[in-house]
Tab-separated table of N, CA and C in Angstrom:
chain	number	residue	atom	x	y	z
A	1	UNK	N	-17.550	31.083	-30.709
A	1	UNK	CA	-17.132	30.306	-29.569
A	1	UNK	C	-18.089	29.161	-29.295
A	2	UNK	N	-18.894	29.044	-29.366
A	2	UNK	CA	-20.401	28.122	-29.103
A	2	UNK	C	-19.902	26.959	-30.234
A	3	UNK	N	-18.594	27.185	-31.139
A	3	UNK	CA	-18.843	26.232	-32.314
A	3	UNK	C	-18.196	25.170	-31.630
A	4	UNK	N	-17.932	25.238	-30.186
A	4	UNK	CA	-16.838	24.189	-29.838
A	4	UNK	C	-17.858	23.066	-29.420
A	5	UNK	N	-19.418	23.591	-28.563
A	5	UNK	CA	-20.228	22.510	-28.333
A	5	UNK	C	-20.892	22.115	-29.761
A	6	UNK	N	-20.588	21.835	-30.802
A	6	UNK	CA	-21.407	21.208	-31.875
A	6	UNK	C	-21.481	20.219	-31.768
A	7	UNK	N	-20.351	19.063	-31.183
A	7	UNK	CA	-19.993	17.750	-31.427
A	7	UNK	C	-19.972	17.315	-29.894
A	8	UNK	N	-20.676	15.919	-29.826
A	8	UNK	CA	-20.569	15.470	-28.249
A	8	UNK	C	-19.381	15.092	-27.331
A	9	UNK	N	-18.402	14.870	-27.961
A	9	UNK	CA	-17.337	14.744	-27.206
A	9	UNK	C	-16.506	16.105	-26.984
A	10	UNK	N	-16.925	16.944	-27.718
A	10	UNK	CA	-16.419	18.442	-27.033
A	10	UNK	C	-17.471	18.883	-26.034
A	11	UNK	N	-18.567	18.660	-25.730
A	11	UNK	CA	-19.434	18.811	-24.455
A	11	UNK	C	-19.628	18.085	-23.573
A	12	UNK	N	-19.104	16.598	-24.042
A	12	UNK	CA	-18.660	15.551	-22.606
A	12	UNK	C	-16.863	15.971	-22.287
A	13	UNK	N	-16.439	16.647	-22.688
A	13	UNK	CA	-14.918	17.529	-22.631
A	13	UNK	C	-15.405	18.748	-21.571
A	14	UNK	N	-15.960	19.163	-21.905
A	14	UNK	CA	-16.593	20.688	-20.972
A	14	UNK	C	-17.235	19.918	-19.933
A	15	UNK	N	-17.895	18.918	-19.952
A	15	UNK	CA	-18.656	18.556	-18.476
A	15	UNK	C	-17.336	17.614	-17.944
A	16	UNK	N	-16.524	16.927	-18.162
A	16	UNK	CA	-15.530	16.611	-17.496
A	16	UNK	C	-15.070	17.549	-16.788
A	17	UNK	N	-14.066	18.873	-17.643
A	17	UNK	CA	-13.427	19.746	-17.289
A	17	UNK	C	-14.041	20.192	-16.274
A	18	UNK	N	-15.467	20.642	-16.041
A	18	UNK	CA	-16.279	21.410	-14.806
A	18	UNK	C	-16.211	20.374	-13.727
A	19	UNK	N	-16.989	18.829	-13.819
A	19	UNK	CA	-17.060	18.450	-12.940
A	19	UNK	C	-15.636	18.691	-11.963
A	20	UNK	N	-14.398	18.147	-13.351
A	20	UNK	CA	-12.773	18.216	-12.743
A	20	UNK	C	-12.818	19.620	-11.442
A	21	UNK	N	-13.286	20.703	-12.047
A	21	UNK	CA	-13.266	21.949	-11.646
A	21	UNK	C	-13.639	21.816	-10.133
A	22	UNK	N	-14.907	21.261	-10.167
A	22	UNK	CA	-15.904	21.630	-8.608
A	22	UNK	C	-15.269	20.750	-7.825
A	23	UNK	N	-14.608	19.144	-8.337
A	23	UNK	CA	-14.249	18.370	-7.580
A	23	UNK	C	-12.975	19.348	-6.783
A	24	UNK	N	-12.026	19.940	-7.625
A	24	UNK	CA	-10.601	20.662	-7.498
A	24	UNK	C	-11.180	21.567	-5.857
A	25	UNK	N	-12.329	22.248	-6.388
A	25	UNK	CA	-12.625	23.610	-5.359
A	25	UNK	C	-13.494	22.521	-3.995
A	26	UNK	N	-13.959	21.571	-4.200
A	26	UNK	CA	-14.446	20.777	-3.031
A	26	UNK	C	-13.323	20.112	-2.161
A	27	UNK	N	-12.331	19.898	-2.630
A	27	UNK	CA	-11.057	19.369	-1.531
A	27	UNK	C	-10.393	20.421	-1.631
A	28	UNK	N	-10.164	21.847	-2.325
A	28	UNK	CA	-9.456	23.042	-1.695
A	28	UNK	C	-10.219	23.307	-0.121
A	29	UNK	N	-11.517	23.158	-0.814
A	29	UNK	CA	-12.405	23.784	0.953
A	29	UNK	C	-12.796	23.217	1.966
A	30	UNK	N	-11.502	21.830	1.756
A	30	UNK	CA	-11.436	21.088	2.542
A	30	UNK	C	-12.818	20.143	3.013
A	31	UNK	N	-13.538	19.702	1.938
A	31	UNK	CA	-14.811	18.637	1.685
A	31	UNK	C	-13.902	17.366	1.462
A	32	UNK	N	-14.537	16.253	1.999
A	32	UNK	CA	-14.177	15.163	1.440
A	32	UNK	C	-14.864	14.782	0.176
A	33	UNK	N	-14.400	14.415	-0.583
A	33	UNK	CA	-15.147	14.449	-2.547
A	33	UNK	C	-14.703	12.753	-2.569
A	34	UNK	N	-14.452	11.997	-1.744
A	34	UNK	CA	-14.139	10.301	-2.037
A	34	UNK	C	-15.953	9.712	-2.174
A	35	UNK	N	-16.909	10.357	-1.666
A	35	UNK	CA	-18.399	9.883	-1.243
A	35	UNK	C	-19.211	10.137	-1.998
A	36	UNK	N	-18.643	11.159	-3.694
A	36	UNK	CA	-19.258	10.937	-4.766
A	36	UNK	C	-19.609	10.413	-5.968
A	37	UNK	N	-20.573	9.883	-5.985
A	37	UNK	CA	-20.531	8.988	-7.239
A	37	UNK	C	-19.992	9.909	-8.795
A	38	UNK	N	-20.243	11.195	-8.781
A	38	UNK	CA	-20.236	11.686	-10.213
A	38	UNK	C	-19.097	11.710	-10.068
A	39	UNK	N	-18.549	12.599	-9.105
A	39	UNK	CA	-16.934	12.531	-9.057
A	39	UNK	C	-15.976	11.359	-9.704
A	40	UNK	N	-16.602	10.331	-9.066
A	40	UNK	CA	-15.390	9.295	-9.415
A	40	UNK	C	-15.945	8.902	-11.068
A	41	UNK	N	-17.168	9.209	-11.404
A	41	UNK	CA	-17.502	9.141	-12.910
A	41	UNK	C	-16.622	10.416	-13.577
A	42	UNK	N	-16.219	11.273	-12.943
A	42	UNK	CA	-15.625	12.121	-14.024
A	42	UNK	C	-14.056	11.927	-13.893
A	43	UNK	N	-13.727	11.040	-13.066
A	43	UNK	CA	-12.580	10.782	-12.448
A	43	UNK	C	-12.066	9.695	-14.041
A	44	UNK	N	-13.105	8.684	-14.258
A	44	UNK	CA	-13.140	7.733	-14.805
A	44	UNK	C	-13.247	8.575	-16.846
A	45	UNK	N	-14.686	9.304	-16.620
A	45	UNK	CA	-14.021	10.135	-18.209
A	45	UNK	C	-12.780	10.955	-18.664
A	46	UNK	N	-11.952	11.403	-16.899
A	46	UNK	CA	-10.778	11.631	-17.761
A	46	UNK	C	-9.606	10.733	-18.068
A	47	UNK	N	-10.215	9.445	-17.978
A	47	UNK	CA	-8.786	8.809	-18.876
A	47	UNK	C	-9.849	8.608	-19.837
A	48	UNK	N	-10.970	8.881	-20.259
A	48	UNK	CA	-11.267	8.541	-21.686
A	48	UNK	C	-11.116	9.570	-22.508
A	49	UNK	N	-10.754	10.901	-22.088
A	49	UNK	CA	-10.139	12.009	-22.799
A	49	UNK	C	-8.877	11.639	-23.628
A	50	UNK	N	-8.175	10.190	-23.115
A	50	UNK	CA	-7.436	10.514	-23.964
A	50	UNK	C	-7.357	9.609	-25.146
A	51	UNK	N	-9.088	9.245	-25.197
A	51	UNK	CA	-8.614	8.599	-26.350
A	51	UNK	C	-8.703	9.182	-27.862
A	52	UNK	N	-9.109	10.799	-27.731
A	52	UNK	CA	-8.675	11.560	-28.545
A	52	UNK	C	-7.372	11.442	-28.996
A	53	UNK	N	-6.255	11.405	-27.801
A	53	UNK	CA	-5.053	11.378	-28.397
A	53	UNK	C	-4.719	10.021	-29.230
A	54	UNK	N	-5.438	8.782	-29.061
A	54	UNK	CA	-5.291	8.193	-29.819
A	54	UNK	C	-5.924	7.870	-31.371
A	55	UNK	N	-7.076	8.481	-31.318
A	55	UNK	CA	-7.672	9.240	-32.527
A	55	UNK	C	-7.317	9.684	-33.420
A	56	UNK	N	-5.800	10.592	-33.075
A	56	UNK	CA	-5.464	11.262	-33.836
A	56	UNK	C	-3.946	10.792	-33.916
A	57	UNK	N	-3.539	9.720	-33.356
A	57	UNK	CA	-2.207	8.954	-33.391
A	57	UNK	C	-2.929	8.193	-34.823
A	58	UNK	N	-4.209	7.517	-34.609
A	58	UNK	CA	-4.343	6.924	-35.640
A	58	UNK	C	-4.043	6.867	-37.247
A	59	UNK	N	-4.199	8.133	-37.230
A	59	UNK	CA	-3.898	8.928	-38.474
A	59	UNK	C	-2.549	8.859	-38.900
A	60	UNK	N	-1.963	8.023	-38.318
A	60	UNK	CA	-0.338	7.900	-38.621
A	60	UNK	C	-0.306	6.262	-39.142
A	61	UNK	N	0.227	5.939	-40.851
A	61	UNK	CA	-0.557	4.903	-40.812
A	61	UNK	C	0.705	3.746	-40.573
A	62	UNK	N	2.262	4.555	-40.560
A	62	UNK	CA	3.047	3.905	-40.114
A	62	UNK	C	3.114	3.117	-38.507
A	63	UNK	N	2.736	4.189	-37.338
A	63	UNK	CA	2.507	4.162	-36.363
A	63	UNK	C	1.998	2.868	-35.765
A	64	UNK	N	0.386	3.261	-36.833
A	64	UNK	CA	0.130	2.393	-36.666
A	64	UNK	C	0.322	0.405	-36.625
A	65	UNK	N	0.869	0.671	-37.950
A	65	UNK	CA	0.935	-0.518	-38.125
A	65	UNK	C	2.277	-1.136	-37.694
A	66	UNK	N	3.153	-0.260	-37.122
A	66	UNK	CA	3.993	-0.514	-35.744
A	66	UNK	C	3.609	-1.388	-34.780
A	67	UNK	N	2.664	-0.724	-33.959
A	67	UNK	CA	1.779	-1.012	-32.798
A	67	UNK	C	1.083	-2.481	-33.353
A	68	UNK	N	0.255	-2.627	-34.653
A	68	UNK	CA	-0.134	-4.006	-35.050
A	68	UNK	C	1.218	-4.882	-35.048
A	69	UNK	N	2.316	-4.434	-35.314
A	69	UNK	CA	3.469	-5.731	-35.062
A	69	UNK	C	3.287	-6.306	-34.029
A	70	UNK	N	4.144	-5.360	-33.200
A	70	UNK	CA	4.058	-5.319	-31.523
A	70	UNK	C	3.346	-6.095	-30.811
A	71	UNK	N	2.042	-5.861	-31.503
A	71	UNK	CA	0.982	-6.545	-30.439
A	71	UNK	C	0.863	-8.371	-31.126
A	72	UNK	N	1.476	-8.296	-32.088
A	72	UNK	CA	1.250	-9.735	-32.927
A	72	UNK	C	2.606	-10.398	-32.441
A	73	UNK	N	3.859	-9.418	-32.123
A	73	UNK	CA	4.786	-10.162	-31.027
A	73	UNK	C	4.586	-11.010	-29.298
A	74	UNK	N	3.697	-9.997	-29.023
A	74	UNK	CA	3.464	-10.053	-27.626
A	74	UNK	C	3.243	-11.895	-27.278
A	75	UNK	N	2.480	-12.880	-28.158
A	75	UNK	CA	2.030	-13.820	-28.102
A	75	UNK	C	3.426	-14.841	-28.271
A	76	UNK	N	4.252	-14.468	-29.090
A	76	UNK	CA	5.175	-15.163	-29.589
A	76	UNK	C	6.657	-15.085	-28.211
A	77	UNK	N	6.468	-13.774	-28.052
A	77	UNK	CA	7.314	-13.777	-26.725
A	77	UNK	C	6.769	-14.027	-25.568
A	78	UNK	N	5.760	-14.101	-25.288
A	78	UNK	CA	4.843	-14.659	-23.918
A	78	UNK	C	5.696	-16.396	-23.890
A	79	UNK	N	5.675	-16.856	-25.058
A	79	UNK	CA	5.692	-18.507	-25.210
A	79	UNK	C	7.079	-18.795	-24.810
A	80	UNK	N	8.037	-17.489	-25.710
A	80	UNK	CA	9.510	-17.868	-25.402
A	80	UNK	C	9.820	-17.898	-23.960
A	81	UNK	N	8.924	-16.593	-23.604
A	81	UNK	CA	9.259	-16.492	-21.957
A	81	UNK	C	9.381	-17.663	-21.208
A	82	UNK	N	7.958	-18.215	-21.392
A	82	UNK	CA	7.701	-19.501	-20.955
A	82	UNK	C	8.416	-20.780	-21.019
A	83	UNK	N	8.857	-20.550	-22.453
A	83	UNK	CA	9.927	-21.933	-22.688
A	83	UNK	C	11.399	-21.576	-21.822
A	84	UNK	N	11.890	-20.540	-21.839
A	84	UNK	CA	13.225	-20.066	-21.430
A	84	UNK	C	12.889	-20.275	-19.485
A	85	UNK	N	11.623	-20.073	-19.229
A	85	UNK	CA	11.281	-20.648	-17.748
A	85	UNK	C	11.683	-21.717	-17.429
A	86	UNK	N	11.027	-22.529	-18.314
A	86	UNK	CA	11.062	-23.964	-18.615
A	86	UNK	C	12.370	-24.678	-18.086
A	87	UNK	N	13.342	-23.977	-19.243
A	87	UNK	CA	14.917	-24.316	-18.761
A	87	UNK	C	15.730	-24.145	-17.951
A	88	UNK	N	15.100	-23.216	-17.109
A	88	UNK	CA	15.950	-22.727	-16.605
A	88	UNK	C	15.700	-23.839	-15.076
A	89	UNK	N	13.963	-23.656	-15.254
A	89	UNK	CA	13.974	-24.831	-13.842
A	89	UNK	C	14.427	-26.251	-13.980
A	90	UNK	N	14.405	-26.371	-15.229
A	90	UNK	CA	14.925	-27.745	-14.797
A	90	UNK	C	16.787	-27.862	-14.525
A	91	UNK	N	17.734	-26.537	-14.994
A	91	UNK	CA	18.699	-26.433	-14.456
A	91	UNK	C	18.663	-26.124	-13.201
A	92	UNK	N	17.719	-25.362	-12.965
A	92	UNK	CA	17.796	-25.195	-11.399
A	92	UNK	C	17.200	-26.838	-10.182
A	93	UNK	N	16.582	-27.645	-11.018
A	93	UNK	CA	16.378	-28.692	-9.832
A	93	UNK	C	18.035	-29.717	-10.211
A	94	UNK	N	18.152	-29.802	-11.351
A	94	UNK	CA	19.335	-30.184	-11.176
A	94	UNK	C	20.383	-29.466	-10.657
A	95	UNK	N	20.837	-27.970	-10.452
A	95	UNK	CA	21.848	-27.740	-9.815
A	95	UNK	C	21.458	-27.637	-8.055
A	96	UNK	N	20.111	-27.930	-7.295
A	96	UNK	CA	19.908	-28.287	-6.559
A	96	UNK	C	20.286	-29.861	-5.963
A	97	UNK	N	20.030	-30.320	-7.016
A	97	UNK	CA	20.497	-31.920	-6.767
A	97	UNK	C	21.773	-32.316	-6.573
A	98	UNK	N	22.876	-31.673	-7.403
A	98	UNK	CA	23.867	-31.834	-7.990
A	98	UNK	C	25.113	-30.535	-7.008
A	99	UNK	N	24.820	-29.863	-6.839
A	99	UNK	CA	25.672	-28.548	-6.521
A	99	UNK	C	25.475	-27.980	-4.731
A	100	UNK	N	23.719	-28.400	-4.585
A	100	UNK	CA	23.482	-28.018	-3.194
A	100	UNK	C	24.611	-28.612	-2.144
A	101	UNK	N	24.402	-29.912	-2.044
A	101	UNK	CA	25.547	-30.984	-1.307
A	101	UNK	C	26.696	-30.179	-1.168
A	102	UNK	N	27.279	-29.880	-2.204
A	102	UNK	CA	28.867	-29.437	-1.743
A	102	UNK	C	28.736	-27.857	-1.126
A	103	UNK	N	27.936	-27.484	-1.899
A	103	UNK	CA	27.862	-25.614	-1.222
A	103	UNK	C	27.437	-26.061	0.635
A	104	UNK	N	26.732	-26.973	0.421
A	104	UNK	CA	26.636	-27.034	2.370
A	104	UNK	C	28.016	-27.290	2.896
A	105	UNK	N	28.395	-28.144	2.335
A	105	UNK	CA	29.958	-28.823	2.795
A	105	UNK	C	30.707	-27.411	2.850
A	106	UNK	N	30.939	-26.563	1.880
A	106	UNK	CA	31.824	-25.813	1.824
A	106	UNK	C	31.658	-24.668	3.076
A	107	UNK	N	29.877	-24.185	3.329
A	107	UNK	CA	29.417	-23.305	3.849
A	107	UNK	C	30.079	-23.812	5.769
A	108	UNK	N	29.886	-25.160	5.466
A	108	UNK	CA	29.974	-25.935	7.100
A	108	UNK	C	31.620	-25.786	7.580
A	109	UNK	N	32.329	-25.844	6.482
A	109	UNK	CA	34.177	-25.448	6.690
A	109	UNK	C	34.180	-23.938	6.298
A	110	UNK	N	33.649	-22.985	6.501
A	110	UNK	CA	33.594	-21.715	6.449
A	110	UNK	C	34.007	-20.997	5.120
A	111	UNK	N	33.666	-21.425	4.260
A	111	UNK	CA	34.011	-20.970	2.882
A	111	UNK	C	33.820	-19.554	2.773
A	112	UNK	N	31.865	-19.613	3.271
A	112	UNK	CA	31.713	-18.249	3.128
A	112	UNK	C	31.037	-17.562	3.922
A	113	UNK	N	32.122	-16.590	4.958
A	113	UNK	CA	32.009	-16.294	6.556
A	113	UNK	C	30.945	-15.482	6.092
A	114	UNK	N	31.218	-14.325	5.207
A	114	UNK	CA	30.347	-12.761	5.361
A	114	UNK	C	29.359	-12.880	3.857
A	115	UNK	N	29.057	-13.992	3.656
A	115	UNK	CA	28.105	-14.354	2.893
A	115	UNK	C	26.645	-14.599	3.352
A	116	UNK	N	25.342	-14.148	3.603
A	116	UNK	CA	24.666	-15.034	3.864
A	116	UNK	C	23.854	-15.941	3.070
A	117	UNK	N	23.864	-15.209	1.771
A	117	UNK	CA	22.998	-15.324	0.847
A	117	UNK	C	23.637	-16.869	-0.094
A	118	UNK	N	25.209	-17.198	0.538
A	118	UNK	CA	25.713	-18.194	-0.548
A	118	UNK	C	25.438	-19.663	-0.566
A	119	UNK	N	24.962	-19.799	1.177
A	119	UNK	CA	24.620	-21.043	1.546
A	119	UNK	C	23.124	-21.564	1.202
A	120	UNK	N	22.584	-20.688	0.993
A	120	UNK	CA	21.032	-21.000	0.627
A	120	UNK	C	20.751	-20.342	-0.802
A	121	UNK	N	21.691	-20.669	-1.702
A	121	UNK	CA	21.582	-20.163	-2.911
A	121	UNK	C	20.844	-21.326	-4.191
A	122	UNK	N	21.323	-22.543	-3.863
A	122	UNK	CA	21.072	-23.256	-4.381
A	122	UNK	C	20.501	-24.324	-3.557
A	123	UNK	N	19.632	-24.054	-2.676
A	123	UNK	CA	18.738	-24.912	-1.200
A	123	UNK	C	17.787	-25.165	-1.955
A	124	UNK	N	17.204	-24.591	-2.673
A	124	UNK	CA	15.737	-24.650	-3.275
A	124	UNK	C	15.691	-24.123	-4.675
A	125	UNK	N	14.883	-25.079	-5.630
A	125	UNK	CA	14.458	-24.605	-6.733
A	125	UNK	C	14.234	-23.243	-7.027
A	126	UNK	N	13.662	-22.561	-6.536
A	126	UNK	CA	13.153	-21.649	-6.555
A	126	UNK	C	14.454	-20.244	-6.521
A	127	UNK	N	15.814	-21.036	-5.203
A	127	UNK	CA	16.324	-20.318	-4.773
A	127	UNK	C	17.613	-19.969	-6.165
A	128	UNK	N	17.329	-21.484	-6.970
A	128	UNK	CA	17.956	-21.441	-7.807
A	128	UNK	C	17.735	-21.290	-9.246
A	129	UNK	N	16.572	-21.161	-8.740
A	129	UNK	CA	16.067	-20.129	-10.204
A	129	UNK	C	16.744	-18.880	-10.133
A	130	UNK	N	16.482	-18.177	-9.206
A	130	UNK	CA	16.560	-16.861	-8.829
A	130	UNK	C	18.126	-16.662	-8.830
A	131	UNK	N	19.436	-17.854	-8.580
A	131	UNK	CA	20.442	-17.488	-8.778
A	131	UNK	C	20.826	-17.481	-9.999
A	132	UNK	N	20.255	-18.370	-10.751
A	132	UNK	CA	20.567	-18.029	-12.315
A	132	UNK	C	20.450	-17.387	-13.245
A	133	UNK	N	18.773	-16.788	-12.425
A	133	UNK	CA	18.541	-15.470	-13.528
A	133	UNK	C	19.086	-14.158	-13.318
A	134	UNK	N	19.912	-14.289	-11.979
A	134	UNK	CA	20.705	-13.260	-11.571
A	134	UNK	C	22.284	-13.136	-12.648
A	135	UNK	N	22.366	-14.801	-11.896
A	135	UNK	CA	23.901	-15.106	-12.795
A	135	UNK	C	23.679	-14.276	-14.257
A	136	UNK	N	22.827	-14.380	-14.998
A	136	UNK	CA	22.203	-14.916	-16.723
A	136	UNK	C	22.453	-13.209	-17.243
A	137	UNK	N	21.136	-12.464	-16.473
A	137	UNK	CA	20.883	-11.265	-16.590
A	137	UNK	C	22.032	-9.969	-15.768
A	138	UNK	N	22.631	-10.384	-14.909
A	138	UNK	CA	23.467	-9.256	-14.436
A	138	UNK	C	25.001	-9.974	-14.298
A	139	UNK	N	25.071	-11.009	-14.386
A	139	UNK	CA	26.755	-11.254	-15.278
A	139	UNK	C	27.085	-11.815	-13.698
C-alpha cells in the first residue's frame, strides 16, 4: 500500500484529498473555511488533478491530433466571425437608413398595435444588427 506514495503527484493527490477532507468537516461544523489561505490552495490543486486526466487522454494519438486541428481552426473562424460581423453591420446601417423611415410611418398608422418590439427594430444599428441575426439564425 505505501507503493502509492512513491511518485509526487500521488502524494500531492493524498494532501489534496485530506486538505479536501478537513476543509469538508470544517463547514459540516459549521466554521467558516472562506479565511483560509491553504484551503483555497487546495481548492486551486483540485482542478490540477485533472490534469492527469489529460495525461492519459494524451496517449490517444488520434485524439490528439483532433484537438491540434481544432485549435488551428479556432483562428480561422475567429476572422470569419469577424468578417460575417462586418456584413452584417453595414446591412444593418443601411437597413436603418433605408427601411427605418417607413417602419415609423407604418408603426404611426397602427400597423403594429400588439407589437412593441417592431417599431424600434430597425431604430438603431445595433437594433438592427440584432434583427438580422435573429432573422439569419432562427428563420
Amino acid at each position: 500500500r505505501m507503493e502509492y506514495f512513491s511518485t509526487a503527484l500521488n502524494k500531492a493527490d493524498a494532501l489534496v484529498v485530506a486538505v479536501g477532507t478537513c476543509e469538508y468537516l470544517l463547514t459540516w461544523f459549521g466554521s467558516a473555511v472562506t479565511g483560509f489561505g491553504v484551503v483555497r490552495l487546495a481548492r486551486l490543486c483540485r482542478l490540477m488533478r485533472l490534469m492527469r486526466v489529460f495525461r492519459l487522454v494524451s496517449g490517444l494519438a488520434e485524439l490528439r491530433r483532433l484537438v491540434q486541428m481544432m485549435t488551428g481552426c479556432f483562428k480561422t473562424l475567429l476572422w470569419s466571425s469577424l468578417l460575417l460581423l462586418l456584413v452584417m453591420t453595414i446591412w444593418s446601417v443601411i437597413a436603418v437608413e433605408l427601411l427605418n423611415p417607413y417602419i415609423q410611418d407604418m408603426d404611426a398608422k397602427g400597423a403594429w398595435v400588439d407589437c412593441p418590439r417592431c417599431k424600434r427594430a430597425f431604430a438603431s444599428v445595433f437594433m438592427s444588427n440584432l434583427t438580422l441575426f435573429q432573422t439569419v439564425v432562427a428563420g
